[in-house]
PDB file of C-alpha atoms in Angstrom:
ATOM      1  CA  MET E 245     -41.063  15.563  24.466  1.00  0.00           C
ATOM      2  CA  THR E 246     -38.917  13.102  22.527  1.00  0.00           C
ATOM      3  CA  GLU E 247     -37.330   9.959  24.618  1.00  0.00           C
ATOM      4  CA  ARG E 248     -33.375   9.404  24.482  1.00  0.00           C
ATOM      5  CA  VAL E 249     -31.783   6.785  23.751  1.00  0.00           C
ATOM      6  CA  LEU E 250     -28.119   6.243  25.376  1.00  0.00           C
ATOM      7  CA  THR E 251     -26.196   3.160  23.362  1.00  0.00           C
ATOM      8  CA  GLY E 252     -22.391   2.729  23.141  1.00  0.00           C
ATOM      9  CA  ASP E 253     -19.577   0.218  22.851  1.00  0.00           C
ATOM     10  CA  ARG E 254     -16.203   0.136  24.782  1.00  0.00           C
ATOM     11  CA  VAL E 255     -13.851   1.294  22.061  1.00  0.00           C
ATOM     12  CA  THR E 256     -11.202  -1.740  22.262  1.00  0.00           C
ATOM     13  CA  GLY E 257     -10.960  -2.466  18.546  1.00  0.00           C
ATOM     14  CA  LYS E 258     -13.030  -1.907  15.212  1.00  0.00           C
ATOM     15  CA  LEU E 259     -16.463  -3.605  14.924  1.00  0.00           C
ATOM     16  CA  HIS E 260     -17.542  -6.486  13.549  1.00  0.00           C
ATOM     17  CA  LEU E 261     -20.377  -7.674  12.059  1.00  0.00           C
ATOM     18  CA  GLY E 262     -21.850  -9.546  15.173  1.00  0.00           C
ATOM     19  CA  HIS E 263     -21.749  -5.550  16.348  1.00  0.00           C
ATOM     20  CA  TYR E 264     -23.793  -4.963  12.673  1.00  0.00           C
ATOM     21  CA  VAL E 265     -26.192  -7.517  13.157  1.00  0.00           C
ATOM     22  CA  GLY E 266     -26.809  -6.763  16.801  1.00  0.00           C
ATOM     23  CA  SER E 267     -26.059  -3.257  17.620  1.00  0.00           C
ATOM     24  CA  LEU E 268     -25.578  -0.929  14.744  1.00  0.00           C
ATOM     25  CA  ARG E 269     -28.404  -1.304  12.185  1.00  0.00           C
ATOM     26  CA  ASN E 270     -30.834  -0.739  14.884  1.00  0.00           C
ATOM     27  CA  ARG E 271     -29.069   2.178  15.951  1.00  0.00           C
ATOM     28  CA  VAL E 272     -29.543   3.376  12.544  1.00  0.00           C
ATOM     29  CA  ILE E 273     -33.081   3.301  12.681  1.00  0.00           C
ATOM     30  CA  LEU E 274     -33.389   4.691  16.381  1.00  0.00           C
ATOM     31  CA  GLN E 275     -31.741   8.247  15.349  1.00  0.00           C
ATOM     32  CA  GLU E 276     -34.817   8.497  13.256  1.00  0.00           C
ATOM     33  CA  GLN E 277     -36.906   8.159  16.193  1.00  0.00           C
ATOM     34  CA  TYR E 278     -35.618   8.602  19.338  1.00  0.00           C
ATOM     35  CA  GLU E 279     -33.740  11.573  20.827  1.00  0.00           C
ATOM     36  CA  THR E 280     -29.644   9.402  20.359  1.00  0.00           C
ATOM     37  CA  PHE E 281     -26.368   9.396  22.192  1.00  0.00           C
ATOM     38  CA  VAL E 282     -23.684   6.644  20.845  1.00  0.00           C
ATOM     39  CA  LEU E 283     -20.649   6.317  23.710  1.00  0.00           C
ATOM     40  CA  LEU E 284     -18.035   5.810  23.148  1.00  0.00           C
ATOM     41  CA  ALA E 285     -17.047   3.901  26.325  1.00  0.00           C
ATOM     42  CA  ASP E 286     -13.172   4.598  26.363  1.00  0.00           C
ATOM     43  CA  VAL E 287     -12.868   4.473  30.909  1.00  0.00           C
ATOM     44  CA  GLN E 288     -15.261   1.682  30.974  1.00  0.00           C
ATOM     45  CA  ALA E 289     -12.065   0.021  28.457  1.00  0.00           C
ATOM     46  CA  LEU E 290      -9.399   0.880  30.612  1.00  0.00           C
ATOM     47  CA  THR E 291     -11.555  -1.967  33.113  1.00  0.00           C
ATOM     48  CA  THR E 292      -9.807  -4.576  30.923  1.00  0.00           C
ATOM     49  CA  HIS E 293      -6.818  -2.309  28.466  1.00  0.00           C
ATOM     50  CA  PHE E 294      -5.490  -0.106  31.969  1.00  0.00           C
ATOM     51  CA  GLU E 295      -2.243  -0.911  30.348  1.00  0.00           C
ATOM     52  CA  GLN E 296      -2.781   0.097  27.276  1.00  0.00           C
ATOM     53  CA  PRO E 297      -4.185   3.281  27.138  1.00  0.00           C
ATOM     54  CA  ASP E 298      -2.272   4.634  23.553  1.00  0.00           C
ATOM     55  CA  LEU E 299      -4.374   1.563  22.408  1.00  0.00           C
ATOM     56  CA  ILE E 300      -7.233   3.105  23.338  1.00  0.00           C
ATOM     57  CA  ARG E 301      -6.417   6.547  22.171  1.00  0.00           C
ATOM     58  CA  SER E 302      -6.029   4.871  18.607  1.00  0.00           C
ATOM     59  CA  HIS E 303      -9.302   2.809  18.805  1.00  0.00           C
ATOM     60  CA  LEU E 304     -11.164   5.030  19.657  1.00  0.00           C
ATOM     61  CA  ARG E 305     -11.355   6.853  16.280  1.00  0.00           C
ATOM     62  CA  GLU E 306     -11.402   2.744  14.200  1.00  0.00           C
ATOM     63  CA  VAL E 307     -14.498   2.554  15.970  1.00  0.00           C
ATOM     64  CA  ALA E 308     -16.619   6.145  15.449  1.00  0.00           C
ATOM     65  CA  LEU E 309     -15.106   5.095  12.173  1.00  0.00           C
ATOM     66  CA  ASP E 310     -17.572   1.983  12.136  1.00  0.00           C
ATOM     67  CA  TYR E 311     -20.119   4.271  13.658  1.00  0.00           C
ATOM     68  CA  LEU E 312     -20.353   6.588  10.890  1.00  0.00           C
ATOM     69  CA  SER E 313     -19.455   3.820   8.406  1.00  0.00           C
ATOM     70  CA  ALA E 314     -22.092   2.280   9.443  1.00  0.00           C
ATOM     71  CA  GLY E 315     -24.767   4.818   8.989  1.00  0.00           C
ATOM     72  CA  ILE E 316     -24.804   6.936  12.418  1.00  0.00           C
ATOM     73  CA  ASP E 317     -25.535  10.124  11.357  1.00  0.00           C
ATOM     74  CA  PRO E 318     -24.126  13.022  13.840  1.00  0.00           C
ATOM     75  CA  ALA E 319     -26.921  15.481  12.780  1.00  0.00           C
ATOM     76  CA  ARG E 320     -29.290  13.225  13.554  1.00  0.00           C
ATOM     77  CA  ALA E 321     -27.123  11.231  17.113  1.00  0.00           C
ATOM     78  CA  THR E 322     -24.718  12.706  19.534  1.00  0.00           C
ATOM     79  CA  ILE E 323     -21.621  10.412  19.922  1.00  0.00           C
ATOM     80  CA  PHE E 324     -19.983  11.238  22.493  1.00  0.00           C
ATOM     81  CA  VAL E 325     -16.234  10.532  24.459  1.00  0.00           C
ATOM     82  CA  GLN E 326     -17.173   9.001  28.017  1.00  0.00           C
ATOM     83  CA  SER E 327     -13.713  10.392  29.272  1.00  0.00           C
ATOM     84  CA  MET E 328     -14.353  13.745  28.163  1.00  0.00           C
ATOM     85  CA  ILE E 329     -17.771  13.958  30.173  1.00  0.00           C
ATOM     86  CA  PRO E 330     -16.739  14.225  34.304  1.00  0.00           C
ATOM     87  CA  GLU E 331     -19.871  14.489  34.855  1.00  0.00           C
ATOM     88  CA  ILE E 332     -19.845  10.864  34.360  1.00  0.00           C
ATOM     89  CA  ALA E 333     -16.994  10.378  36.853  1.00  0.00           C
ATOM     90  CA  GLU E 334     -18.714  12.409  39.515  1.00  0.00           C
ATOM     91  CA  LEU E 335     -21.912  10.476  39.658  1.00  0.00           C
ATOM     92  CA  THR E 336     -20.314   7.255  39.470  1.00  0.00           C
ATOM     93  CA  VAL E 337     -18.605   8.746  43.367  1.00  0.00           C
ATOM     94  CA  LEU E 338     -22.666   9.560  44.069  1.00  0.00           C
ATOM     95  CA  PHE E 339     -24.098   6.139  42.626  1.00  0.00           C
ATOM     96  CA  SER E 340     -21.542   4.130  44.997  1.00  0.00           C
ATOM     97  CA  MET E 341     -21.734   5.056  48.295  1.00  0.00           C
ATOM     98  CA  PHE E 342     -25.670   3.284  47.879  1.00  0.00           C
ATOM     99  CA  VAL E 343     -24.560   0.339  46.281  1.00  0.00           C
ATOM    100  CA  THR E 344     -23.405  -2.367  48.158  1.00  0.00           C
ATOM    101  CA  VAL E 345     -20.241  -4.959  47.289  1.00  0.00           C
ATOM    102  CA  ASN E 346     -22.415  -7.879  47.630  1.00  0.00           C
ATOM    103  CA  VAL E 347     -24.645  -7.295  44.532  1.00  0.00           C
ATOM    104  CA  LEU E 348     -21.746  -6.265  42.060  1.00  0.00           C
ATOM    105  CA  ARG E 349     -19.630  -9.537  43.397  1.00  0.00           C
ATOM    106  CA  HIS E 350     -23.353 -11.193  42.345  1.00  0.00           C
ATOM    107  CA  ASN E 351     -24.249  -9.884  39.103  1.00  0.00           C
ATOM    108  CA  PRO E 352     -23.966 -12.308  36.473  1.00  0.00           C
ATOM    109  CA  THR E 353     -22.149 -10.490  33.526  1.00  0.00           C
ATOM    110  CA  VAL E 354     -19.691  -8.964  35.713  1.00  0.00           C
ATOM    111  CA  LYS E 355     -18.878 -12.782  37.125  1.00  0.00           C
ATOM    112  CA  SER E 356     -19.052 -14.141  33.588  1.00  0.00           C
ATOM    113  CA  GLU E 357     -16.232 -11.665  31.612  1.00  0.00           C
ATOM    114  CA  SER E 358     -14.707 -11.145  34.773  1.00  0.00           C
ATOM    115  CA  LYS E 359     -13.911 -14.813  33.687  1.00  0.00           C
ATOM    116  CA  ASN E 360     -13.782 -14.733  29.743  1.00  0.00           C
ATOM    117  CA  SER E 361     -10.539 -12.127  30.690  1.00  0.00           C
ATOM    118  CA  GLY E 362      -8.642 -14.160  32.826  1.00  0.00           C
ATOM    119  CA  LEU E 363      -9.569 -11.602  35.933  1.00  0.00           C
ATOM    120  CA  ASP E 364      -8.696 -13.561  39.175  1.00  0.00           C
ATOM    121  CA  ASP E 365      -8.530 -10.703  41.320  1.00  0.00           C
ATOM    122  CA  LEU E 366     -11.741  -7.512  40.148  1.00  0.00           C
ATOM    123  CA  TYR E 367      -9.874  -4.273  40.087  1.00  0.00           C
ATOM    124  CA  TYR E 368     -12.121  -2.103  41.651  1.00  0.00           C
ATOM    125  CA  GLY E 369     -13.275  -0.331  38.545  1.00  0.00           C
ATOM    126  CA  PHE E 370     -14.307  -3.816  36.439  1.00  0.00           C
ATOM    127  CA  LEU E 371     -15.716  -4.549  39.780  1.00  0.00           C
ATOM    128  CA  GLY E 372     -18.118  -1.099  39.555  1.00  0.00           C
ATOM    129  CA  TYR E 373     -18.455  -1.649  35.567  1.00  0.00           C
ATOM    130  CA  PRO E 374     -21.981  -2.044  36.187  1.00  0.00           C
ATOM    131  CA  VAL E 375     -22.829   1.822  38.561  1.00  0.00           C
ATOM    132  CA  SER E 376     -20.247   3.268  35.735  1.00  0.00           C
ATOM    133  CA  GLN E 377     -22.868   2.406  32.842  1.00  0.00           C
ATOM    134  CA  ALA E 378     -25.608   3.507  35.281  1.00  0.00           C
ATOM    135  CA  ALA E 379     -23.911   7.135  35.214  1.00  0.00           C
ATOM    136  CA  ASP E 380     -23.721   6.765  31.483  1.00  0.00           C
ATOM    137  CA  ILE E 381     -27.339   6.813  31.207  1.00  0.00           C
ATOM    138  CA  THR E 382     -28.234   8.652  33.931  1.00  0.00           C
ATOM    139  CA  PHE E 383     -26.474  12.158  33.274  1.00  0.00           C
ATOM    140  CA  CYS E 384     -28.507  12.105  29.868  1.00  0.00           C
ATOM    141  CA  LYS E 385     -32.229  11.039  31.796  1.00  0.00           C
ATOM    142  CA  ALA E 386     -31.884   8.270  29.090  1.00  0.00           C
ATOM    143  CA  SER E 387     -35.237   6.466  28.846  1.00  0.00           C
ATOM    144  CA  ILE E 388     -34.152   3.248  26.268  1.00  0.00           C
ATOM    145  CA  ILE E 389     -31.700   1.047  26.281  1.00  0.00           C
ATOM    146  CA  PRO E 390     -30.563  -0.970  23.711  1.00  0.00           C
ATOM    147  CA  VAL E 391     -29.771  -4.094  25.676  1.00  0.00           C
ATOM    148  CA  GLY E 392     -29.236  -8.270  24.257  1.00  0.00           C
ATOM    149  CA  ASP E 393     -30.487 -10.414  27.201  1.00  0.00           C
ATOM    150  CA  ASP E 394     -26.430 -10.999  28.305  1.00  0.00           C
ATOM    151  CA  GLN E 395     -27.037  -6.818  29.657  1.00  0.00           C
ATOM    152  CA  LEU E 396     -30.049  -6.597  31.022  1.00  0.00           C
ATOM    153  CA  PRO E 397     -27.991  -7.254  34.940  1.00  0.00           C
ATOM    154  CA  HIS E 398     -26.877  -4.009  34.154  1.00  0.00           C
ATOM    155  CA  LEU E 399     -29.453  -2.424  33.158  1.00  0.00           C
ATOM    156  CA  GLU E 400     -31.372  -3.901  35.806  1.00  0.00           C
ATOM    157  CA  LEU E 401     -29.675  -2.786  38.726  1.00  0.00           C
ATOM    158  CA  ALA E 402     -29.239   1.317  37.528  1.00  0.00           C
ATOM    159  CA  ARG E 403     -33.037   0.569  37.335  1.00  0.00           C
ATOM    160  CA  LYS E 404     -32.283   0.198  41.108  1.00  0.00           C
ATOM    161  CA  ILE E 405     -30.270   3.128  41.098  1.00  0.00           C
ATOM    162  CA  VAL E 406     -32.282   5.171  39.912  1.00  0.00           C
ATOM    163  CA  ARG E 407     -35.414   4.093  41.950  1.00  0.00           C
ATOM    164  CA  ARG E 408     -33.163   4.462  45.061  1.00  0.00           C
ATOM    165  CA  PHE E 409     -31.611   7.761  44.726  1.00  0.00           C
ATOM    166  CA  ASN E 410     -35.495   9.140  43.776  1.00  0.00           C
ATOM    167  CA  GLU E 411     -36.824   7.711  47.001  1.00  0.00           C
ATOM    168  CA  LEU E 412     -33.560   8.880  48.528  1.00  0.00           C
ATOM    169  CA  TYR E 413     -33.785  12.681  47.969  1.00  0.00           C
ATOM    170  CA  LYS E 414     -35.716  14.180  44.728  1.00  0.00           C
ATOM    171  CA  PRO E 415     -37.047  12.696  41.810  1.00  0.00           C
ATOM    172  CA  VAL E 416     -34.542  13.538  38.619  1.00  0.00           C
ATOM    173  CA  PHE E 417     -33.762  10.679  37.008  1.00  0.00           C
ATOM    174  CA  VAL E 418     -36.092   8.562  34.902  1.00  0.00           C
ATOM    175  CA  GLU E 419     -36.175   5.009  35.664  1.00  0.00           C
ATOM    176  CA  PRO E 420     -34.589   3.965  32.352  1.00  0.00           C
ATOM    177  CA  LYS E 421     -36.435   0.660  30.339  1.00  0.00           C
ATOM    178  CA  PRO E 422     -34.895  -1.574  28.086  1.00  0.00           C
ATOM    179  CA  LEU E 423     -35.687  -2.330  24.387  1.00  0.00           C
ATOM    180  CA  ILE E 424     -34.294  -5.918  23.813  1.00  0.00           C
ATOM    181  CA  SER E 425     -32.664  -6.776  20.644  1.00  0.00           C
ATOM    182  CA  GLU E 426     -34.467  -9.828  19.256  1.00  0.00           C
ATOM    183  CA  THR E 427     -31.702 -10.631  16.809  1.00  0.00           C
ATOM    184  CA  PRO E 428     -30.046 -14.052  17.903  1.00  0.00           C
ATOM    185  CA  ARG E 429     -26.721 -12.987  18.267  1.00  0.00           C
ATOM    186  CA  LEU E 430     -24.252 -13.603  14.868  1.00  0.00           C
ATOM    187  CA  VAL E 431     -22.201 -16.927  15.487  1.00  0.00           C
ATOM    188  CA  GLY E 432     -18.346 -16.441  14.935  1.00  0.00           C
ATOM    189  CA  THR E 433     -16.469 -17.969  11.655  1.00  0.00           C
ATOM    190  CA  ASP E 434     -15.343 -21.161  13.960  1.00  0.00           C
ATOM    191  CA  GLY E 435     -18.989 -21.983  14.553  1.00  0.00           C
ATOM    192  CA  ASN E 436     -18.044 -20.478  18.285  1.00  0.00           C
ATOM    193  CA  ALA E 437     -21.311 -18.837  19.711  1.00  0.00           C
ATOM    194  CA  LYS E 438     -20.232 -15.353  19.733  1.00  0.00           C
ATOM    195  CA  MET E 439     -18.802 -13.677  16.767  1.00  0.00           C
ATOM    196  CA  SER E 440     -15.683 -11.426  18.444  1.00  0.00           C
ATOM    197  CA  LYS E 441     -11.782 -10.566  17.535  1.00  0.00           C
ATOM    198  CA  SER E 442     -10.390 -11.673  20.471  1.00  0.00           C
ATOM    199  CA  LEU E 443     -11.566 -15.428  18.580  1.00  0.00           C
ATOM    200  CA  GLY E 444      -9.954 -14.764  15.630  1.00  0.00           C
ATOM    201  CA  ASN E 445     -13.332 -15.576  13.698  1.00  0.00           C
ATOM    202  CA  SER E 446     -14.744 -12.227  13.175  1.00  0.00           C
ATOM    203  CA  ILE E 447     -15.313 -10.340  10.186  1.00  0.00           C
ATOM    204  CA  ALA E 448     -14.406  -6.579  10.648  1.00  0.00           C
ATOM    205  CA  LEU E 449     -16.476  -3.824   9.375  1.00  0.00           C
ATOM    206  CA  ASP E 450     -13.966  -2.203   6.501  1.00  0.00           C
ATOM    207  CA  SER E 451     -12.728  -6.046   5.675  1.00  0.00           C
ATOM    208  CA  SER E 452     -12.231  -6.002   1.508  1.00  0.00           C
ATOM    209  CA  THR E 453     -13.757  -7.583  -1.122  1.00  0.00           C
ATOM    210  CA  GLU E 454     -10.860 -10.135  -0.845  1.00  0.00           C
ATOM    211  CA  GLU E 455     -11.298 -10.407   3.004  1.00  0.00           C
ATOM    212  CA  ILE E 456     -14.701 -11.419   2.807  1.00  0.00           C
ATOM    213  CA  ALA E 457     -14.540 -14.076   0.447  1.00  0.00           C
ATOM    214  CA  TYR E 458     -11.561 -15.339   3.012  1.00  0.00           C
ATOM    215  CA  LYS E 459     -12.985 -15.805   5.781  1.00  0.00           C
ATOM    216  CA  ILE E 460     -16.108 -17.231   4.296  1.00  0.00           C
ATOM    217  CA  LYS E 461     -15.073 -19.751   2.333  1.00  0.00           C
ATOM    218  CA  LYS E 462     -12.045 -21.302   5.560  1.00  0.00           C
ATOM    219  CA  ALA E 463     -15.804 -20.862   7.903  1.00  0.00           C
ATOM    220  CA  VAL E 464     -16.697 -24.140   8.936  1.00  0.00           C
ATOM    221  CA  THR E 465     -20.123 -25.880   8.021  1.00  0.00           C
ATOM    222  CA  ASP E 466     -21.819 -29.227   8.973  1.00  0.00           C
ATOM    223  CA  PRO E 467     -19.584 -31.466  10.502  1.00  0.00           C
ATOM    224  CA  ALA E 468     -21.364 -34.257   9.050  1.00  0.00           C
ATOM    225  CA  ARG E 469     -22.207 -33.153   5.832  1.00  0.00           C
ATOM    226  CA  ILE E 470     -18.625 -34.978   4.062  1.00  0.00           C
ATOM    227  CA  ARG E 471     -20.073 -35.045  -0.031  1.00  0.00           C
ATOM    228  CA  LYS E 472     -21.644 -31.946  -1.982  1.00  0.00           C
ATOM    229  CA  ASN E 473     -25.210 -34.351  -2.039  1.00  0.00           C
ATOM    230  CA  ASP E 474     -24.754 -35.694   1.429  1.00  0.00           C
ATOM    231  CA  PRO E 475     -28.031 -34.462   3.135  1.00  0.00           C
ATOM    232  CA  GLY E 476     -26.711 -31.467   5.643  1.00  0.00           C
ATOM    233  CA  HIS E 477     -28.528 -29.230   8.816  1.00  0.00           C
ATOM    234  CA  PRO E 478     -28.659 -26.031   8.465  1.00  0.00           C
ATOM    235  CA  ASP E 479     -29.168 -25.134  11.952  1.00  0.00           C
ATOM    236  CA  ILE E 480     -25.619 -26.313  13.507  1.00  0.00           C
ATOM    237  CA  CYS E 481     -24.177 -23.997  10.374  1.00  0.00           C
ATOM    238  CA  PRO E 482     -22.689 -20.751  10.478  1.00  0.00           C
ATOM    239  CA  ILE E 483     -23.120 -19.614   7.487  1.00  0.00           C
ATOM    240  CA  TYR E 484     -26.581 -20.769   7.487  1.00  0.00           C
ATOM    241  CA  ALA E 485     -27.100 -17.684  10.169  1.00  0.00           C
ATOM    242  CA  TYR E 486     -25.392 -15.545   8.158  1.00  0.00           C
ATOM    243  CA  HIS E 487     -28.329 -16.456   5.375  1.00  0.00           C
ATOM    244  CA  GLY E 488     -30.826 -15.584   8.174  1.00  0.00           C
ATOM    245  CA  ALA E 489     -28.626 -12.667   9.441  1.00  0.00           C
ATOM    246  CA  PHE E 490     -28.121 -10.758   5.883  1.00  0.00           C
ATOM    247  CA  ARG E 491     -30.975 -12.997   3.403  1.00  0.00           C
ATOM    248  CA  PRO E 492     -33.693 -13.820   5.237  1.00  0.00           C
ATOM    249  CA  LYS E 493     -36.244 -14.124   2.481  1.00  0.00           C
ATOM    250  CA  GLU E 494     -34.070 -16.473   0.726  1.00  0.00           C
ATOM    251  CA  VAL E 495     -33.214 -18.146   3.859  1.00  0.00           C
ATOM    252  CA  SER E 496     -36.267 -21.302   3.224  1.00  0.00           C
ATOM    253  CA  GLU E 497     -34.562 -22.092   0.159  1.00  0.00           C
ATOM    254  CA  ILE E 498     -31.541 -22.764   2.278  1.00  0.00           C
ATOM    255  CA  TYR E 499     -32.082 -24.189   4.346  1.00  0.00           C
ATOM    256  CA  GLU E 500     -34.713 -26.348   1.909  1.00  0.00           C
ATOM    257  CA  GLY E 501     -31.304 -26.848  -0.876  1.00  0.00           C
ATOM    258  CA  CYS E 502     -28.820 -27.791   2.273  1.00  0.00           C
ATOM    259  CA  GLU E 503     -31.242 -30.698   4.020  1.00  0.00           C
ATOM    260  CA  LYS E 504     -32.264 -31.945   1.042  1.00  0.00           C
ATOM    261  CA  GLY E 505     -28.521 -32.398   0.609  1.00  0.00           C
ATOM    262  CA  THR E 506     -29.016 -30.310  -3.579  1.00  0.00           C
ATOM    263  CA  MET E 507     -26.864 -27.044  -3.023  1.00  0.00           C
ATOM    264  CA  GLY E 508     -23.521 -27.284  -1.221  1.00  0.00           C
ATOM    265  CA  CYS E 509     -21.372 -25.563   0.356  1.00  0.00           C
ATOM    266  CA  SER E 510     -19.328 -23.651  -1.899  1.00  0.00           C
ATOM    267  CA  ALA E 511     -22.714 -22.187  -3.591  1.00  0.00           C
ATOM    268  CA  CYS E 512     -24.120 -21.703  -0.277  1.00  0.00           C
ATOM    269  CA  LYS E 513     -21.181 -19.102   0.555  1.00  0.00           C
ATOM    270  CA  GLY E 514     -20.944 -17.933  -2.802  1.00  0.00           C
ATOM    271  CA  LEU E 515     -24.382 -15.597  -2.039  1.00  0.00           C
ATOM    272  CA  ILE E 516     -23.276 -14.889   1.143  1.00  0.00           C
ATOM    273  CA  ILE E 517     -19.556 -13.606  -0.505  1.00  0.00           C
ATOM    274  CA  SER E 518     -22.498 -11.952  -2.572  1.00  0.00           C
ATOM    275  CA  ALA E 519     -24.713 -10.656   0.237  1.00  0.00           C
ATOM    276  CA  LEU E 520     -21.570  -9.765   2.499  1.00  0.00           C
ATOM    277  CA  GLU E 521     -20.036  -7.429  -0.117  1.00  0.00           C
ATOM    278  CA  GLN E 522     -22.760  -5.527  -0.984  1.00  0.00           C
ATOM    279  CA  LEU E 523     -23.887  -4.689   2.727  1.00  0.00           C
ATOM    280  CA  ILE E 524     -19.984  -3.862   3.910  1.00  0.00           C
ATOM    281  CA  ASP E 525     -19.650  -1.407  -0.003  1.00  0.00           C
ATOM    282  CA  PRO E 526     -21.330   1.355   1.230  1.00  0.00           C
ATOM    283  CA  MET E 527     -19.526   1.181   4.538  1.00  0.00           C
ATOM    284  CA  ARG E 528     -16.185   1.166   3.500  1.00  0.00           C
ATOM    285  CA  GLU E 529     -16.948   3.726   0.736  1.00  0.00           C
ATOM    286  CA  ARG E 530     -18.207   6.210   3.468  1.00  0.00           C
ATOM    287  CA  ARG E 531     -15.425   5.526   5.831  1.00  0.00           C
ATOM    288  CA  SER E 532     -12.445   5.887   3.095  1.00  0.00           C
ATOM    289  CA  TYR E 533     -14.303   9.516   3.148  1.00  0.00           C
ATOM    290  CA  TYR E 534     -14.222  10.325   6.493  1.00  0.00           C
ATOM    291  CA  ALA E 535     -10.769   8.611   7.116  1.00  0.00           C
ATOM    292  CA  ALA E 536      -9.437  10.872   4.596  1.00  0.00           C
ATOM    293  CA  ARG E 537     -10.656  14.141   6.635  1.00  0.00           C
ATOM    294  CA  PRO E 538      -9.708  13.174  10.203  1.00  0.00           C
ATOM    295  CA  ASP E 539     -10.471  16.458  11.500  1.00  0.00           C
ATOM    296  CA  ASP E 540     -13.799  16.656  10.637  1.00  0.00           C
ATOM    297  CA  VAL E 541     -13.988  13.494  12.432  1.00  0.00           C
ATOM    298  CA  ASP E 542     -12.835  15.122  15.217  1.00  0.00           C
ATOM    299  CA  ASP E 543     -15.095  17.282  15.092  1.00  0.00           C
ATOM    300  CA  ILE E 544     -18.164  15.752  15.418  1.00  0.00           C
ATOM    301  CA  LEU E 545     -16.689  14.137  18.304  1.00  0.00           C
ATOM    302  CA  ILE E 546     -15.945  17.347  19.443  1.00  0.00           C
ATOM    303  CA  THR E 547     -19.404  18.787  18.836  1.00  0.00           C
ATOM    304  CA  GLY E 548     -20.986  15.547  20.537  1.00  0.00           C
ATOM    305  CA  THR E 549     -19.488  15.351  23.345  1.00  0.00           C
ATOM    306  CA  GLY E 550     -19.995  19.195  24.162  1.00  0.00           C
ATOM    307  CA  ARG E 551     -24.080  19.337  23.517  1.00  0.00           C
ATOM    308  CA  ALA E 552     -23.103  16.336  25.816  1.00  0.00           C
ATOM    309  CA  ARG E 553     -21.729  17.604  28.301  1.00  0.00           C
ATOM    310  CA  GLY E 554     -23.460  20.727  28.097  1.00  0.00           C
ATOM    311  CA  ILE E 555     -26.831  18.786  29.265  1.00  0.00           C
ATOM    312  CA  ALA E 556     -24.287  16.504  31.615  1.00  0.00           C
ATOM    313  CA  ARG E 557     -24.054  20.036  33.681  1.00  0.00           C
ATOM    314  CA  GLU E 558     -27.662  20.514  33.407  1.00  0.00           C
ATOM    315  CA  THR E 559     -28.307  16.832  35.215  1.00  0.00           C
ATOM    316  CA  MET E 560     -25.843  17.497  38.159  1.00  0.00           C
ATOM    317  CA  GLN E 561     -27.408  21.122  38.936  1.00  0.00           C
ATOM    318  CA  GLU E 562     -30.248  18.989  39.095  1.00  0.00           C
ATOM    319  CA  VAL E 563     -28.563  16.432  41.508  1.00  0.00           C
ATOM    320  CA  ARG E 564     -26.269  18.554  43.453  1.00  0.00           C
ATOM    321  CA  GLU E 565     -29.806  20.196  44.830  1.00  0.00           C
ATOM    322  CA  ALA E 566     -31.240  16.825  45.684  1.00  0.00           C
ATOM    323  CA  MET E 567     -28.528  15.830  47.814  1.00  0.00           C
ATOM    324  CA  SER E 568     -28.253  19.414  49.094  1.00  0.00           C
ATOM    325  CA  LEU E 569     -25.097  19.097  48.021  1.00  0.00           C
ATOM    326  CA  ASN E 570     -24.844  23.040  46.884  1.00  0.00           C
ATOM    327  CA  TYR E 571     -23.281  24.756  48.760  1.00  0.00           C
ATOM    328  CA  PHE E 572     -22.883  28.049  47.992  1.00  0.00           C
ATOM    329  CA  ASP E 573     -25.652  28.785  46.216  1.00  0.00           C
TER     330      ASP E 573
END
């Protein structure tokens, strides 16, 4: 039996190059190797955007377009909407019965995300985010979960929940294992450790030629390099990191040219602008194709969600039987 992969994103805005490097390009590879499920996590987006449901509605379609433009193939991957799978919510409730509040409060990802979101008080939904993620993973019995280091605590809790459920009732679920991305996180154009739309340091996947050039040209470089021929320090330069991500075969000559002062920042940025244009231009074409056919996009999401829902119903039948909740069967 082919193993299942579960991956996805909270629908809080258009995706950017950081998402592409961190997950999207790997998903395009994974869909050829595994039965792949791609989640549009609109419920989890509500944990920080519950006052703006209309925004989430528009973001959902933008992220769907990002998926399709990046090469996620609906003929190979099941793209589905989280809120339209009520079995996920049901599983979340059932799992929450044997997960303590202390475990959730001490989850390092929850702690860091609540701090970054400026939440003084933790809402119930935000605190229970890892339990919801466990339900996302287990409803389709996904066994492989692509994650970065920051998401490992969530996945470890999901693994514990699976073990606990199987011990308490019956072995319904498979224990998911992480597929850890070895790609370094893409730094923002301002040199911040993380590319983020909220920080204004990202390059969206639907950026125009002019937008790419503008953002790269104004991106920070080595602050100690004043003149063109000054020796540089590529390890602290975001543009050098972009060469590693998008021009890996040429990265050694960029390092040498920067370190010796034989390549100026303008020329270095020009090479990245060209590389990003070559990467994003076919994405723009695919996005334009689907954006002009909104009914086709809806059909893709409806079909994918319908398939996921069918699997979810089968899983919940097993769960109810294991927990003796099938009263009238």
